[in-house]
C-alpha cells in the first residue's frame, strides 16, 4: 500500500486532456492512476509515461459500466487503500452540428448523459469511501464553458450561438451536481469543483488552437488545492465562470 505520496485517478485518460492531466499530476509527484475503458490502451499510455520516469499506473475503468466501476474501486482499495484525487475527465460530444437543438435524436441525449452525467455521478459515488479515507480528498469535475446556463442564455456571450444541446445540458448537469455534492461534503476535508479546460485541440475539438498542456492546467490546479482552497466552484485557470 502506498502511503507516502498522494494517489490520483483520472478517468478517460487514454488520450487528449485526460492523458496530459495524468502527466502533469505525475510530474507534480502525485502517484497517478491512468484510467481507460480499454485496459490495453490504458497500459500502453501508462508505459509511455513510466518510460519518462513518471509515477503512473494503468487501471481499467469504463464510466458507463457499473461492473467496471466496482472492479476499479476494488483494485484501488487493494493497491492503495485510499484515493486522494479523483478527476472526472471522461466525456463525449455526439451532437450533430448541422441539426437544430430540437432535432438531435433521443439516442444522442441518452448516450451523452450516460457518460457525461450518470457515469460521472456513479464513479464519484463509488469512490467516495476511498476519498473519505484520504486526509484531503479532491474531486475535479471536467465541465465546459458550454455548460454555463448563464452564458448560453446571454445573446452577448461568444458561446450563445454554440448550441450542442445534449453536450451543453450534460455539462450544465455536471455543474449542478458539483454544487449538490460540495454542499454535502462542506464539513469534510473533501473539495468538489468544476472546471472548464479551455478550447483545446483534441479528437473532440480538432479545430481548436490551444494544446493539451494548457487544457490540463485547470484540472491540475484544482486537484492540488491546499486545505484553504475553495469548494463548489466553476473556474477556468483560476477565473470564476458563471454557472
Ligand atoms: P477526447 O480527446 O475525445 O478524449 C475523451 C476521453 O474520454 C478519451 O480518453 C475516451 O476514451 C474517454 N471516454 C469516453 N467515453 C468513456 C467511457 N465510457 N469510460 C471511460 N472513458 C471514456 O476529449 P478531450 O477534449 O480530451 O475531453 C476531455 C474532457 O474535457 C471531456 O469531459 C470534455 O467534455 C471536456 N472539454 C473539452 C474541451 C476541448 O476543447 N477539448 C472543452 C471543454 C470541455 P477512449 O479513448 O476509450 O475513447
Coordinates of C-alpha atoms and ligand atoms in Angstrom, one line a residue:
X1 CA 0.0 0.0 0.0
X2 CA 1.3 3.4 -1.0
X3 CA 1.1 5.8 2.0
X4 CA 3.8 8.3 1.1
X5 CA 2.6 10.3 -1.9
X6 CA -0.9 11.4 -2.9
X7 CA -2.9 9.0 -5.1
X8 CA -4.9 10.4 -8.0
X9 CA -7.2 8.7 -10.6
X10 CA -8.0 10.4 -13.9
X11 CA -10.9 9.0 -16.0
X12 CA -10.8 9.0 -19.8
X13 CA -7.1 9.3 -19.7
X14 CA -6.0 7.3 -22.7
X15 CA -5.8 10.5 -24.9
X16 CA -6.5 14.2 -25.0
X17 CA -6.8 16.4 -21.9
X18 CA -7.0 13.3 -19.6
X19 CA -3.7 11.9 -20.7
X20 CA -2.0 15.3 -20.2
X21 CA -3.6 15.7 -16.8
X22 CA -2.1 12.4 -15.7
X23 CA 1.3 13.6 -17.0
X24 CA 1.1 16.9 -15.1
X25 CA -0.1 15.3 -11.9
X26 CA 2.7 12.7 -12.0
X27 CA 5.2 15.5 -12.8
X28 CA 4.0 17.2 -9.6
X29 CA 4.9 14.0 -7.7
X30 CA 1.4 12.5 -7.4
X31 CA 1.1 8.8 -7.9
X32 CA -1.4 8.8 -10.7
X33 CA -3.8 6.1 -12.0
X34 CA -4.4 6.4 -15.7
X35 CA -7.9 5.1 -16.2
X36 CA -9.2 4.0 -19.6
X37 CA -12.1 2.0 -20.7
X38 CA -9.8 -0.2 -22.8
X39 CA -7.3 -1.8 -20.5
X40 CA -4.7 -2.4 -23.2
X41 CA -4.7 1.2 -24.3
X42 CA -4.5 2.4 -20.7
X43 CA -1.5 0.1 -20.2
X44 CA 0.1 1.3 -23.4
X45 CA -0.3 5.0 -22.5
X46 CA 1.0 4.3 -18.9
X47 CA 4.1 2.6 -20.2
X48 CA 5.0 5.7 -22.2
X49 CA 4.7 7.9 -19.2
X50 CA 6.6 5.4 -17.0
X51 CA 9.4 5.5 -19.6
X52 CA 9.6 9.2 -18.9
X53 CA 10.2 8.3 -15.2
X54 CA 6.7 9.3 -14.1
X55 CA 4.8 7.5 -11.3
X56 CA 1.9 6.3 -13.4
X57 CA -0.1 3.1 -13.4
X58 CA -2.9 1.9 -15.6
X59 CA -6.4 0.9 -14.5
X60 CA -9.4 -0.2 -16.5
X61 CA -12.5 1.9 -16.0
X62 CA -15.5 2.3 -18.3
X63 CA -17.6 5.0 -16.6
X64 CA -20.8 3.6 -18.1
X65 CA -20.4 0.2 -16.6
X66 CA -21.3 -0.5 -13.0
X67 CA -19.3 -3.7 -13.1
X68 CA -16.2 -1.9 -14.4
X69 CA -16.6 0.9 -11.8
X70 CA -16.9 -1.6 -8.9
X71 CA -13.8 -3.6 -10.2
X72 CA -11.8 -0.3 -10.4
X73 CA -12.8 0.7 -6.8
X74 CA -11.8 -2.8 -5.5
X75 CA -8.5 -2.5 -7.4
X76 CA -7.6 0.9 -6.0
X77 CA -8.6 -0.2 -2.5
X78 CA -6.4 -3.3 -2.8
X79 CA -3.4 -1.4 -4.2
X80 CA -3.6 1.8 -2.2
X81 CA -6.3 1.7 0.5
X82 CA -7.5 5.3 -0.3
X83 CA -7.8 7.9 -3.1
X84 CA -6.8 11.5 -2.6
X85 CA -7.7 13.0 -6.0
X86 CA -10.5 12.0 -8.5
X87 CA -10.5 13.8 -11.8
X88 CA -13.8 13.1 -13.6
X89 CA -12.4 13.8 -17.1
X90 CA -14.1 11.2 -19.4
X91 CA -16.6 12.8 -21.7
X92 CA -18.2 12.5 -25.1
X93 CA -19.8 15.0 -27.5
X94 CA -22.2 13.5 -30.0
X95 CA -24.5 16.3 -31.2
X96 CA -24.7 16.9 -34.9
X97 CA -23.6 20.4 -35.7
X98 CA -26.0 20.5 -38.7
X99 CA -29.1 19.9 -36.6
X100 CA -31.1 22.3 -34.6
X101 CA -31.4 21.6 -30.8
X102 CA -34.9 20.1 -31.2
X103 CA -33.6 17.8 -34.0
X104 CA -30.9 15.9 -32.1
X105 CA -32.2 12.3 -31.7
X106 CA -33.0 10.8 -28.3
X107 CA -30.2 8.4 -28.6
X108 CA -27.7 11.3 -28.7
X109 CA -29.2 12.6 -25.4
X110 CA -29.1 9.2 -23.8
X111 CA -25.6 8.2 -24.7
X112 CA -24.2 11.7 -23.8
X113 CA -25.9 11.6 -20.4
X114 CA -24.8 8.0 -19.8
X115 CA -21.1 9.0 -20.0
X116 CA -21.0 12.7 -19.0
X117 CA -23.5 12.7 -16.2
X118 CA -24.7 9.3 -14.9
X119 CA -21.2 7.8 -15.3
X120 CA -19.6 10.7 -13.6
X121 CA -22.0 10.5 -10.7
X122 CA -21.7 6.8 -10.4
X123 CA -17.9 6.9 -10.4
X124 CA -17.9 9.6 -7.8
X125 CA -20.4 7.7 -5.5
X126 CA -18.3 4.5 -5.8
X127 CA -15.0 6.2 -5.0
X128 CA -16.4 8.3 -2.1
X129 CA -15.5 5.9 0.6
X130 CA -11.9 5.8 -0.6
X131 CA -11.9 9.6 -0.9
X132 CA -13.2 9.8 2.7
X133 CA -10.2 7.6 3.7
X134 CA -7.9 10.4 2.5
X135 CA -6.9 13.3 4.7
X136 CA -7.6 15.8 1.9
X137 CA -9.8 14.5 -0.8
X138 CA -10.2 16.5 -4.0
X139 CA -12.8 15.9 -6.7
X140 CA -12.5 17.7 -10.0
X141 CA -15.4 17.6 -12.5
X142 CA -14.3 18.4 -16.0
X143 CA -17.2 20.5 -17.3
X144 CA -17.2 23.0 -20.1
X145 CA -18.0 26.7 -20.6
X146 CA -20.8 25.4 -22.9
X147 CA -22.4 24.1 -19.7
X148 CA -22.8 27.6 -18.4
X149 CA -26.6 28.2 -18.5
X150 CA -25.9 31.9 -17.8
X151 CA -23.7 32.2 -21.0
X152 CA -26.0 30.0 -23.1
X153 CA -28.9 32.4 -22.3
X154 CA -26.9 35.6 -22.9
X155 CA -27.1 36.9 -26.5
X156 CA -23.9 39.0 -25.8
X157 CA -21.9 35.9 -25.0
X158 CA -19.4 34.4 -27.5
X159 CA -20.9 31.0 -26.6
X160 CA -24.6 32.0 -27.2
X161 CA -24.8 30.5 -30.7
X162 CA -22.9 27.3 -29.9
X163 CA -25.9 25.1 -29.3
X164 CA -24.9 21.5 -28.9
X165 CA -27.9 20.7 -26.6
X166 CA -27.1 17.2 -25.3
X167 CA -23.5 18.0 -24.6
X168 CA -24.2 21.5 -23.2
X169 CA -27.0 20.4 -21.0
X170 CA -25.0 17.4 -19.8
X171 CA -22.2 19.8 -18.7
X172 CA -24.9 22.1 -17.0
X173 CA -25.9 18.9 -15.1
X174 CA -22.3 18.3 -14.1
X175 CA -22.2 21.9 -12.8
X176 CA -25.4 21.4 -10.8
X177 CA -24.2 18.1 -9.4
X178 CA -20.9 19.8 -8.3
X179 CA -23.0 22.2 -6.3
X180 CA -25.0 19.4 -4.7
X181 CA -22.0 17.3 -3.7
X182 CA -19.9 20.2 -2.5
X183 CA -22.8 21.1 -0.2
X184 CA -23.0 17.5 1.2
X185 CA -19.2 17.4 1.8
X186 CA -18.8 21.0 3.0
X187 CA -17.8 20.0 6.5
X188 CA -15.3 17.3 5.4
X189 CA -11.8 17.9 4.0
X190 CA -13.1 16.9 0.6
X191 CA -13.3 19.7 -2.0
X192 CA -15.5 19.4 -5.1
X193 CA -15.0 21.8 -8.0
X194 CA -16.0 22.0 -11.7
X195 CA -13.6 23.4 -14.3
X196 CA -13.5 24.4 -18.0
X197 CA -10.3 23.2 -19.6
X198 CA -10.3 25.8 -22.4
X199 CA -10.9 25.5 -26.1
X200 CA -8.4 22.7 -26.6
X201 CA -7.2 20.8 -29.7
X202 CA -8.1 17.2 -29.2
X203 CA -10.1 14.5 -31.0
X204 CA -13.2 16.0 -29.6
X205 CA -12.3 19.5 -30.7
X206 CA -9.9 19.2 -33.7
X207 CA -10.2 22.8 -34.9
X208 CA -9.2 24.4 -31.6
X209 CA -5.8 26.1 -31.2
X210 CA -4.7 25.6 -27.6
X211 CA -2.8 22.5 -26.8
X212 CA -3.4 19.9 -24.1
X213 CA -0.7 21.4 -21.9
X214 CA -3.0 24.4 -21.3
X215 CA -6.0 22.1 -21.2
X216 CA -4.9 20.1 -18.3
X217 CA -3.8 23.0 -16.2
X218 CA -7.2 23.9 -14.6
X219 CA -7.8 20.3 -13.6
X220 CA -4.4 20.0 -12.1
X221 CA -4.7 23.3 -10.2
X222 CA -8.0 22.2 -8.6
X223 CA -6.7 18.7 -7.9
X224 CA -3.7 20.1 -6.0
X225 CA -5.7 22.7 -3.9
X226 CA -4.5 23.3 -0.4
X227 CA -6.6 23.0 2.7
X228 CA -7.6 26.6 2.4
X229 CA -8.8 26.2 -1.2
X230 CA -12.4 26.7 -2.3
X231 CA -15.1 24.1 -2.9
X232 CA -18.3 24.3 -5.0
X233 CA -16.7 26.5 -7.7
X234 CA -16.7 26.6 -11.5
X235 CA -13.5 28.0 -12.9
X236 CA -11.0 28.2 -15.8
X237 CA -7.4 28.8 -14.9
X238 CA -8.4 30.4 -11.6
X239 CA -11.1 32.7 -13.1
X240 CA -14.7 32.1 -11.9
X241 CA -17.2 31.2 -14.6
X242 CA -20.9 31.9 -14.4
X243 CA -23.0 28.8 -13.7
Ligands
LIG1 P1 -11.1 13.3 -26.2 O1 -9.8 13.6 -26.8 O2 -12.2 12.9 -27.1 O3 -11.0 12.3 -25.0 C1 -12.1 11.8 -24.4 C2 -11.6 10.7 -23.4 O4 -12.8 10.2 -22.7 C3 -11.0 9.5 -24.1 O5 -9.9 9.0 -23.3 C4 -12.1 8.5 -24.1 O6 -11.6 7.1 -24.1 C5 -12.7 8.8 -22.8 N1 -14.1 8.2 -22.6 C6 -15.1 8.3 -23.4 N2 -16.1 7.5 -23.0 C7 -15.7 6.8 -21.9 C8 -16.2 5.9 -21.0 N3 -17.4 5.4 -21.2 N4 -15.4 5.4 -20.0 C9 -14.2 5.9 -19.8 N5 -13.6 6.8 -20.7 C10 -14.3 7.3 -21.7 O7 -11.7 14.6 -25.5 P2 -11.0 15.8 -24.7 O8 -11.1 17.0 -25.5 O9 -9.7 15.4 -24.1 O10 -12.0 15.9 -23.5 C11 -11.8 15.6 -22.1 C12 -12.8 16.3 -21.3 O11 -12.7 17.7 -21.4 C13 -14.3 15.9 -21.6 O12 -15.0 15.8 -20.5 C14 -14.7 17.1 -22.5 O13 -16.1 17.3 -22.4 C15 -14.0 18.3 -21.7 N6 -13.9 19.5 -22.5 C16 -13.1 19.5 -23.6 C17 -12.9 20.7 -24.4 C18 -12.0 20.8 -25.6 O14 -11.9 21.9 -26.1 N7 -11.3 19.8 -26.0 C19 -13.6 21.9 -23.9 C20 -14.4 21.8 -22.8 C21 -14.5 20.6 -22.1 P3 -11.4 6.2 -25.4 O15 -10.0 6.6 -25.9 O16 -11.6 4.9 -24.9 O17 -12.5 6.7 -26.4

